[in-house]
PDB file of C-alpha atoms and ligand atoms in Angstrom:
ATOM      1  CA  MET J  14      -4.030  15.665 -30.417  1.00 80.00           C
ATOM      2  CA  GLU J  15      -3.503  17.873 -27.386  1.00 87.00           C
ATOM      3  CA  LEU J  16       0.136  18.401 -26.433  1.00 92.00           C
ATOM      4  CA  PHE J  17       0.712  17.965 -22.701  1.00 93.00           C
ATOM      5  CA  GLN J  18       3.559  19.740 -20.999  1.00 91.00           C
ATOM      6  CA  PRO J  19       6.363  18.029 -19.066  1.00 92.00           C
ATOM      7  CA  VAL J  20       5.942  18.263 -15.293  1.00 92.00           C
ATOM      8  CA  LEU J  21       8.720  18.756 -12.778  1.00 94.00           C
ATOM      9  CA  ALA J  22       8.278  17.953  -9.107  1.00 96.00           C
ATOM     10  CA  LYS J  23      10.448  17.573  -6.034  1.00 97.00           C
ATOM     11  CA  LEU J  24      10.224  14.683  -3.607  1.00 97.00           C
ATOM     12  CA  ASN J  25      11.003  15.278   0.043  1.00 98.00           C
ATOM     13  CA  PHE J  26      12.819  12.126   1.179  1.00 97.00           C
ATOM     14  CA  GLU J  27      12.274  12.975   4.837  1.00 96.00           C
ATOM     15  CA  ASP J  28       8.487  12.734   4.881  1.00 97.00           C
ATOM     16  CA  GLY J  29       7.545  11.361   1.446  1.00 98.00           C
ATOM     17  CA  THR J  30       5.678  14.489   0.346  1.00 98.00           C
ATOM     18  CA  ILE J  31       5.961  15.751  -3.221  1.00 97.00           C
ATOM     19  CA  ASP J  32       6.179  19.555  -3.492  1.00 95.00           C
ATOM     20  CA  ASN J  33       4.771  19.754   0.068  1.00 89.00           C
ATOM     21  CA  CYS J  34       1.438  18.544  -1.289  1.00 92.00           C
ATOM     22  CA  GLU J  35      -1.501  17.472   0.850  1.00 95.00           C
ATOM     23  CA  PRO J  36      -2.336  13.754   0.910  1.00 97.00           C
ATOM     24  CA  ILE J  37      -5.054  12.505  -1.454  1.00 96.00           C
ATOM     25  CA  ILE J  38      -5.686   9.534   0.812  1.00 97.00           C
ATOM     26  CA  ILE J  39      -5.489   9.494   4.596  1.00 98.00           C
ATOM     27  CA  ARG J  40      -6.552   6.197   6.106  1.00 98.00           C
ATOM     28  CA  HIS J  41      -7.152   5.922   9.811  1.00 98.00           C
ATOM     29  CA  LEU J  42      -7.432   2.653  11.700  1.00 98.00           C
ATOM     30  CA  GLY J  43     -11.227   2.947  11.583  1.00 98.00           C
ATOM     31  CA  ASP J  44     -11.129   2.816   7.783  1.00 98.00           C
ATOM     32  CA  LEU J  45      -9.708  -0.710   8.028  1.00 98.00           C
ATOM     33  CA  GLN J  46     -12.568  -2.236  10.010  1.00 98.00           C
ATOM     34  CA  GLY J  47     -12.530  -5.989   9.376  1.00 97.00           C
ATOM     35  CA  TYR J  48      -9.018  -6.041   7.942  1.00 98.00           C
ATOM     36  CA  PHE J  49      -7.117  -7.121  11.072  1.00 98.00           C
ATOM     37  CA  GLN J  50      -7.462 -10.520  12.763  1.00 97.00           C
ATOM     38  CA  ASP J  51      -7.451  -9.342  16.368  1.00 98.00           C
ATOM     39  CA  GLU J  52     -10.801  -7.582  16.730  1.00 97.00           C
ATOM     40  CA  ALA J  53     -10.287  -6.819  20.458  1.00 98.00           C
ATOM     41  CA  ALA J  54      -6.939  -5.137  19.791  1.00 98.00           C
ATOM     42  CA  PHE J  55      -8.523  -3.254  16.900  1.00 98.00           C
ATOM     43  CA  GLN J  56     -11.387  -1.970  19.073  1.00 98.00           C
ATOM     44  CA  ALA J  57      -9.037  -0.949  21.881  1.00 98.00           C
ATOM     45  CA  MET J  58      -6.926   1.093  19.468  1.00 98.00           C
ATOM     46  CA  LEU J  59      -9.982   2.681  17.847  1.00 98.00           C
ATOM     47  CA  ILE J  60     -10.252   5.065  20.810  1.00 97.00           C
ATOM     48  CA  GLU J  61      -7.128   6.777  19.474  1.00 97.00           C
ATOM     49  CA  ASN J  62      -7.952   5.947  15.835  1.00 98.00           C
ATOM     50  CA  PRO J  63      -4.411   6.658  14.574  1.00 98.00           C
ATOM     51  CA  VAL J  64      -3.541   7.422  10.972  1.00 98.00           C
ATOM     52  CA  LEU J  65      -2.149   4.252   9.397  1.00 98.00           C
ATOM     53  CA  TYR J  66      -1.055   5.710   6.082  1.00 98.00           C
ATOM     54  CA  ARG J  67      -1.187   8.609   3.670  1.00 98.00           C
ATOM     55  CA  VAL J  68      -0.809   8.807  -0.110  1.00 98.00           C
ATOM     56  CA  TYR J  69       0.728  11.909  -1.702  1.00 98.00           C
ATOM     57  CA  PRO J  70       0.171  12.649  -5.386  1.00 96.00           C
ATOM     58  CA  MET J  71       2.407  14.185  -7.986  1.00 95.00           C
ATOM     59  CA  LYS J  72       0.490  16.685 -10.105  1.00 89.00           C
ATOM     60  CA  ALA J  73      -0.633  14.555 -13.050  1.00 82.00           C
ATOM     61  CA  SER J  74      -0.395  15.658 -16.660  1.00 79.00           C
ATOM     62  CA  GLY J  75      -3.999  14.635 -17.358  1.00 83.00           C
ATOM     63  CA  GLU J  76      -3.252  12.570 -20.437  1.00 88.00           C
ATOM     64  CA  GLU J  77      -5.837   9.987 -21.395  1.00 84.00           C
ATOM     65  CA  ALA J  78      -3.307   7.143 -21.556  1.00 87.00           C
ATOM     66  CA  GLY J  79      -1.230   8.713 -18.798  1.00 94.00           C
ATOM     67  CA  LEU J  80       0.449   7.604 -15.634  1.00 96.00           C
ATOM     68  CA  LEU J  81      -0.266   8.417 -12.024  1.00 96.00           C
ATOM     69  CA  VAL J  82       2.649   9.001  -9.702  1.00 97.00           C
ATOM     70  CA  GLY J  83       2.582   9.166  -5.931  1.00 98.00           C
ATOM     71  CA  THR J  84       4.177   8.205  -2.676  1.00 98.00           C
ATOM     72  CA  SER J  85       2.701   6.180   0.183  1.00 98.00           C
ATOM     73  CA  VAL J  86       3.789   6.687   3.770  1.00 98.00           C
ATOM     74  CA  ILE J  87       2.814   3.908   6.187  1.00 98.00           C
ATOM     75  CA  GLU J  88       3.251   4.599   9.869  1.00 98.00           C
ATOM     76  CA  PRO J  89       4.909   2.061  12.181  1.00 98.00           C
ATOM     77  CA  GLY J  90       2.597   0.225  14.558  1.00 98.00           C
ATOM     78  CA  ILE J  91       0.876  -3.010  15.489  1.00 98.00           C
ATOM     79  CA  VAL J  92      -2.733  -4.188  15.836  1.00 98.00           C
ATOM     80  CA  GLY J  93      -2.592  -7.358  17.904  1.00 98.00           C
ATOM     81  CA  LYS J  94       0.264  -9.177  16.160  1.00 98.00           C
ATOM     82  CA  GLU J  95      -0.211  -7.595  12.747  1.00 98.00           C
ATOM     83  CA  TYR J  96       1.744  -4.605  11.577  1.00 98.00           C
ATOM     84  CA  PHE J  97       0.086  -1.485  10.179  1.00 98.00           C
ATOM     85  CA  MET J  98      -0.699  -2.164   6.528  1.00 98.00           C
ATOM     86  CA  THR J  99      -2.608  -0.857   3.535  1.00 98.00           C
ATOM     87  CA  LYS J 100      -6.029  -2.190   2.580  1.00 98.00           C
ATOM     88  CA  GLY J 101      -4.637  -3.736  -0.558  1.00 98.00           C
ATOM     89  CA  HIS J 102      -6.443  -3.926  -3.881  1.00 98.00           C
ATOM     90  CA  PHE J 103      -6.667  -5.265  -7.388  1.00 98.00           C
ATOM     91  CA  HIS J 104      -6.858  -2.740 -10.185  1.00 98.00           C
ATOM     92  CA  LEU J 105     -10.303  -2.332 -11.736  1.00 98.00           C
ATOM     93  CA  LEU J 106      -8.614  -2.485 -15.104  1.00 97.00           C
ATOM     94  CA  GLU J 107      -7.246  -5.931 -14.369  1.00 97.00           C
ATOM     95  CA  LYS J 108      -4.373  -5.812 -16.816  1.00 97.00           C
ATOM     96  CA  ALA J 109      -2.953  -2.596 -15.318  1.00 98.00           C
ATOM     97  CA  PRO J 110       0.480  -3.148 -13.720  1.00 98.00           C
ATOM     98  CA  GLU J 111       2.281  -0.957 -11.197  1.00 98.00           C
ATOM     99  CA  VAL J 112       5.823  -0.261  -9.996  1.00 98.00           C
ATOM    100  CA  TYR J 113       6.806   0.437  -6.381  1.00 99.00           C
ATOM    101  CA  PHE J 114      10.206   1.832  -5.416  1.00 98.00           C
ATOM    102  CA  THR J 115      11.097   1.859  -1.717  1.00 99.00           C
ATOM    103  CA  LEU J 116      12.569   5.130  -0.496  1.00 98.00           C
ATOM    104  CA  SER J 117      12.956   4.442   3.224  1.00 98.00           C
ATOM    105  CA  GLY J 118      11.889   2.222   6.081  1.00 98.00           C
ATOM    106  CA  GLU J 119      11.354  -1.522   6.076  1.00 98.00           C
ATOM    107  CA  GLY J 120       8.396  -3.611   5.118  1.00 98.00           C
ATOM    108  CA  MET J 121       6.857  -6.339   3.055  1.00 98.00           C
ATOM    109  CA  ILE J 122       4.741  -6.300  -0.056  1.00 98.00           C
ATOM    110  CA  LEU J 123       2.220  -9.094  -0.549  1.00 98.00           C
ATOM    111  CA  ILE J 124       1.383  -9.733  -4.205  1.00 98.00           C
ATOM    112  CA  GLU J 125      -1.354 -12.260  -4.892  1.00 98.00           C
ATOM    113  CA  THR J 126      -3.699 -13.419  -7.634  1.00 98.00           C
ATOM    114  CA  ALA J 127      -7.363 -14.250  -7.126  1.00 96.00           C
ATOM    115  CA  ASN J 128      -6.671 -17.969  -7.613  1.00 93.00           C
ATOM    116  CA  GLY J 129      -4.033 -18.410  -4.941  1.00 90.00           C
ATOM    117  CA  ASN J 130      -0.635 -17.442  -6.362  1.00 96.00           C
ATOM    118  CA  ALA J 131       1.137 -15.592  -3.563  1.00 97.00           C
ATOM    119  CA  VAL J 132       4.458 -13.758  -3.482  1.00 98.00           C
ATOM    120  CA  ALA J 133       5.932 -11.797  -0.573  1.00 98.00           C
ATOM    121  CA  GLN J 134       8.877  -9.472  -1.121  1.00 98.00           C
ATOM    122  CA  LYS J 135      10.895  -7.520   1.417  1.00 98.00           C
ATOM    123  CA  MET J 136      10.847  -3.771   1.011  1.00 99.00           C
ATOM    124  CA  LYS J 137      13.813  -1.655   2.001  1.00 98.00           C
ATOM    125  CA  LYS J 138      15.536   1.422   0.603  1.00 98.00           C
ATOM    126  CA  GLY J 139      16.225   0.828  -3.083  1.00 98.00           C
ATOM    127  CA  THR J 140      14.023  -2.209  -3.730  1.00 99.00           C
ATOM    128  CA  ILE J 141      11.906  -2.035  -6.881  1.00 99.00           C
ATOM    129  CA  HIS J 142       8.741  -4.127  -7.149  1.00 99.00           C
ATOM    130  CA  TYR J 143       7.049  -4.726 -10.488  1.00 98.00           C
ATOM    131  CA  ILE J 144       3.449  -5.800  -9.919  1.00 98.00           C
ATOM    132  CA  PRO J 145       1.946  -7.279 -13.079  1.00 98.00           C
ATOM    133  CA  GLY J 146      -1.697  -6.870 -13.977  1.00 98.00           C
ATOM    134  CA  LYS J 147      -4.130  -9.219 -12.172  1.00 98.00           C
ATOM    135  CA  TRP J 148      -2.031  -9.276  -8.983  1.00 98.00           C
ATOM    136  CA  ALA J 149      -3.461  -7.662  -5.832  1.00 98.00           C
ATOM    137  CA  HIS J 150      -0.972  -5.767  -3.691  1.00 98.00           C
ATOM    138  CA  ARG J 151      -0.706  -4.773  -0.036  1.00 98.00           C
ATOM    139  CA  THR J 152       2.194  -3.146   1.784  1.00 99.00           C
ATOM    140  CA  ILE J 153       3.083  -3.635   5.438  1.00 98.00           C
ATOM    141  CA  ASN J 154       5.377  -1.591   7.644  1.00 98.00           C
ATOM    142  CA  THR J 155       7.465  -4.074   9.648  1.00 98.00           C
ATOM    143  CA  GLY J 156       9.901  -1.451  10.933  1.00 98.00           C
ATOM    144  CA  ALA J 157      10.072   1.215  13.611  1.00 98.00           C
ATOM    145  CA  VAL J 158       9.955   4.232  11.277  1.00 98.00           C
ATOM    146  CA  PRO J 159       7.585   5.167   8.430  1.00 98.00           C
ATOM    147  CA  LEU J 160       7.763   2.972   5.324  1.00 99.00           C
ATOM    148  CA  ILE J 161       7.885   5.303   2.329  1.00 98.00           C
ATOM    149  CA  PHE J 162       7.609   4.150  -1.270  1.00 99.00           C
ATOM    150  CA  PHE J 163       7.127   5.732  -4.656  1.00 98.00           C
ATOM    151  CA  ALA J 164       4.572   4.260  -7.081  1.00 98.00           C
ATOM    152  CA  VAL J 165       3.747   4.645 -10.762  1.00 98.00           C
ATOM    153  CA  TRP J 166       0.623   3.148 -12.343  1.00 97.00           C
ATOM    154  CA  PRO J 167      -1.674   3.717 -15.340  1.00 97.00           C
ATOM    155  CA  ALA J 168      -4.119   6.569 -14.794  1.00 95.00           C
ATOM    156  CA  ASN J 169      -7.002   4.392 -15.927  1.00 95.00           C
ATOM    157  CA  ALA J 170      -6.170   1.496 -13.561  1.00 96.00           C
ATOM    158  CA  GLY J 171      -8.750   2.287 -10.878  1.00 96.00           C
ATOM    159  CA  HIS J 172      -9.025   0.325  -7.615  1.00 97.00           C
ATOM    160  CA  ASN J 173     -11.008  -2.769  -6.721  1.00 98.00           C
ATOM    161  CA  TYR J 174     -11.006  -3.074  -2.923  1.00 98.00           C
ATOM    162  CA  GLY J 175     -14.017  -5.369  -2.544  1.00 97.00           C
ATOM    163  CA  ALA J 176     -12.387  -8.707  -3.295  1.00 95.00           C
ATOM    164  CA  ILE J 177      -9.627  -8.165  -0.737  1.00 97.00           C
ATOM    165  CA  LYS J 178     -12.015  -6.820   1.890  1.00 96.00           C
ATOM    166  CA  ASP J 179     -14.120  -9.990   1.594  1.00 95.00           C
ATOM    167  CA  LYS J 180     -11.365 -12.532   1.237  1.00 93.00           C
ATOM    168  CA  GLY J 181      -8.170 -11.013   2.629  1.00 96.00           C
ATOM    169  CA  PHE J 182      -4.715 -12.074   1.514  1.00 97.00           C
ATOM    170  CA  ALA J 183      -3.553 -15.700   1.861  1.00 97.00           C
ATOM    171  CA  THR J 184      -0.605 -14.532   3.959  1.00 96.00           C
ATOM    172  CA  LEU J 185      -0.419 -12.486   7.162  1.00 97.00           C
ATOM    173  CA  VAL J 186       2.690 -10.652   8.276  1.00 97.00           C
ATOM    174  CA  VAL J 187       2.908 -10.811  12.077  1.00 98.00           C
ATOM    175  CA  LYS J 188       5.386  -9.765  14.708  1.00 97.00           C
ATOM    176  CA  GLY J 189       7.311 -12.841  15.866  1.00 97.00           C
ATOM    177  CA  LYS J 190       9.961 -13.253  18.579  1.00 95.00           C
ATOM    178  CA  ASP J 191      12.794 -12.375  16.211  1.00 95.00           C
ATOM    179  CA  GLY J 192      10.996 -10.018  13.855  1.00 95.00           C
ATOM    180  CA  PRO J 193       8.364 -10.270  11.132  1.00 97.00           C
ATOM    181  CA  GLU J 194       6.978 -13.695  10.272  1.00 97.00           C
ATOM    182  CA  LEU J 195       4.774 -14.829   7.412  1.00 97.00           C
ATOM    183  CA  ILE J 196       1.903 -17.090   8.425  1.00 97.00           C
ATOM    184  CA  LYS J 197      -1.122 -18.530   6.655  1.00 96.00           C
ATOM    185  CA  ASN J 198      -4.199 -16.367   7.058  1.00 96.00           C
ATOM    186  CA  PRO J 199      -6.664 -18.536   9.011  1.00 93.00           C
ATOM    187  CA  SER J 200      -9.603 -16.482   7.678  1.00 90.00           C
ATOM    188  CA  TYR J 201      -8.600 -16.804   4.023  1.00 92.00           C
ATOM    189  CA  HIS J 202     -11.081 -18.698   1.908  1.00 79.00           C
TER     190      HIS J 202
HETATM  191  C1  LIG U   8      -2.271   2.716  -6.264  1.00 95.19           C
HETATM  192  C2  LIG U   8      -1.112   2.251  -5.443  1.00 95.19           C
HETATM  193  C3  LIG U   8      -0.889   2.974  -4.089  1.00 95.19           C
HETATM  194  C4  LIG U   8      -1.953   2.606  -3.038  1.00 95.19           C
HETATM  195  C5  LIG U   8      -1.576   3.103  -1.648  1.00 95.19           C
HETATM  196  C6  LIG U   8      -2.646   2.853  -0.593  1.00 95.19           C
HETATM  197  O1  LIG U   8      -2.581   1.845  -7.285  1.00 95.19           O
HETATM  198  O2  LIG U   8      -1.111   0.856  -5.294  1.00 95.19           O
HETATM  199  O3  LIG U   8      -0.862   4.339  -4.285  1.00 95.19           O
HETATM  200  O4  LIG U   8      -3.208   3.141  -3.395  1.00 95.19           O
HETATM  201  O5  LIG U   8      -0.384   2.512  -1.231  1.00 95.19           O
HETATM  202  O6  LIG U   8      -3.057   1.508  -0.571  1.00 95.19           O
HETATM  203  P1  LIG U   8      -4.609   1.133  -0.739  1.00 95.19           P
HETATM  204  O7  LIG U   8      -4.617  -0.353  -0.877  1.00 95.19           O
HETATM  205  O8  LIG U   8      -5.337   1.643   0.461  1.00 95.19           O
HETATM  206  O9  LIG U   8      -5.050   1.839  -2.004  1.00 95.19           O
HETATM  207 ZN1  LIG U   9      -2.266  -0.356  -7.008  1.00 95.19          ZN
END
């Protein structure tokens, strides 16, 4: 069996990069067509088409049963009443879990199963979120600065975006008078 070498990397807490790496994912607003409720607000903002989030990878060891490690940096902002958020996904390998560790900023993580179990957890510096297999996950920046979190997941997990794109999450996180509010997603079916 091939012997893989230990890997050392350095996280930059300021911007969420690892060893000054380039992002492996950069998602602009236009990549989230159909994800936000307020289509008019979405279209108006498309002229600028801001970056909503980036994902930075740690150099992986390449092991077959290995782990992937990376950070996500979600910019602050609002589309209509909804905060900037990730697409959200299930893992293709359904049983694959994941751990998120919040480094800075403030947000929410929505964790939901396909048959209607729904959990929302606050994210702030130091919170650790264990997402079991079969639970979809989406993160939302409810603060005024970037939300930065560190994630570890099985290298063979893969991503299934389709189910969430079609159905959405049962819960929306919207800007209320006194801060973020959780409401039922009227489009959820
Ligand atoms: C991967 C992990 C994160 C997300 C990232 C972007 O399993 O959950 O790295 O990929 O936060 O979110 P999304 O939903 O666009 O992949
Ligand atoms: Zn994931």
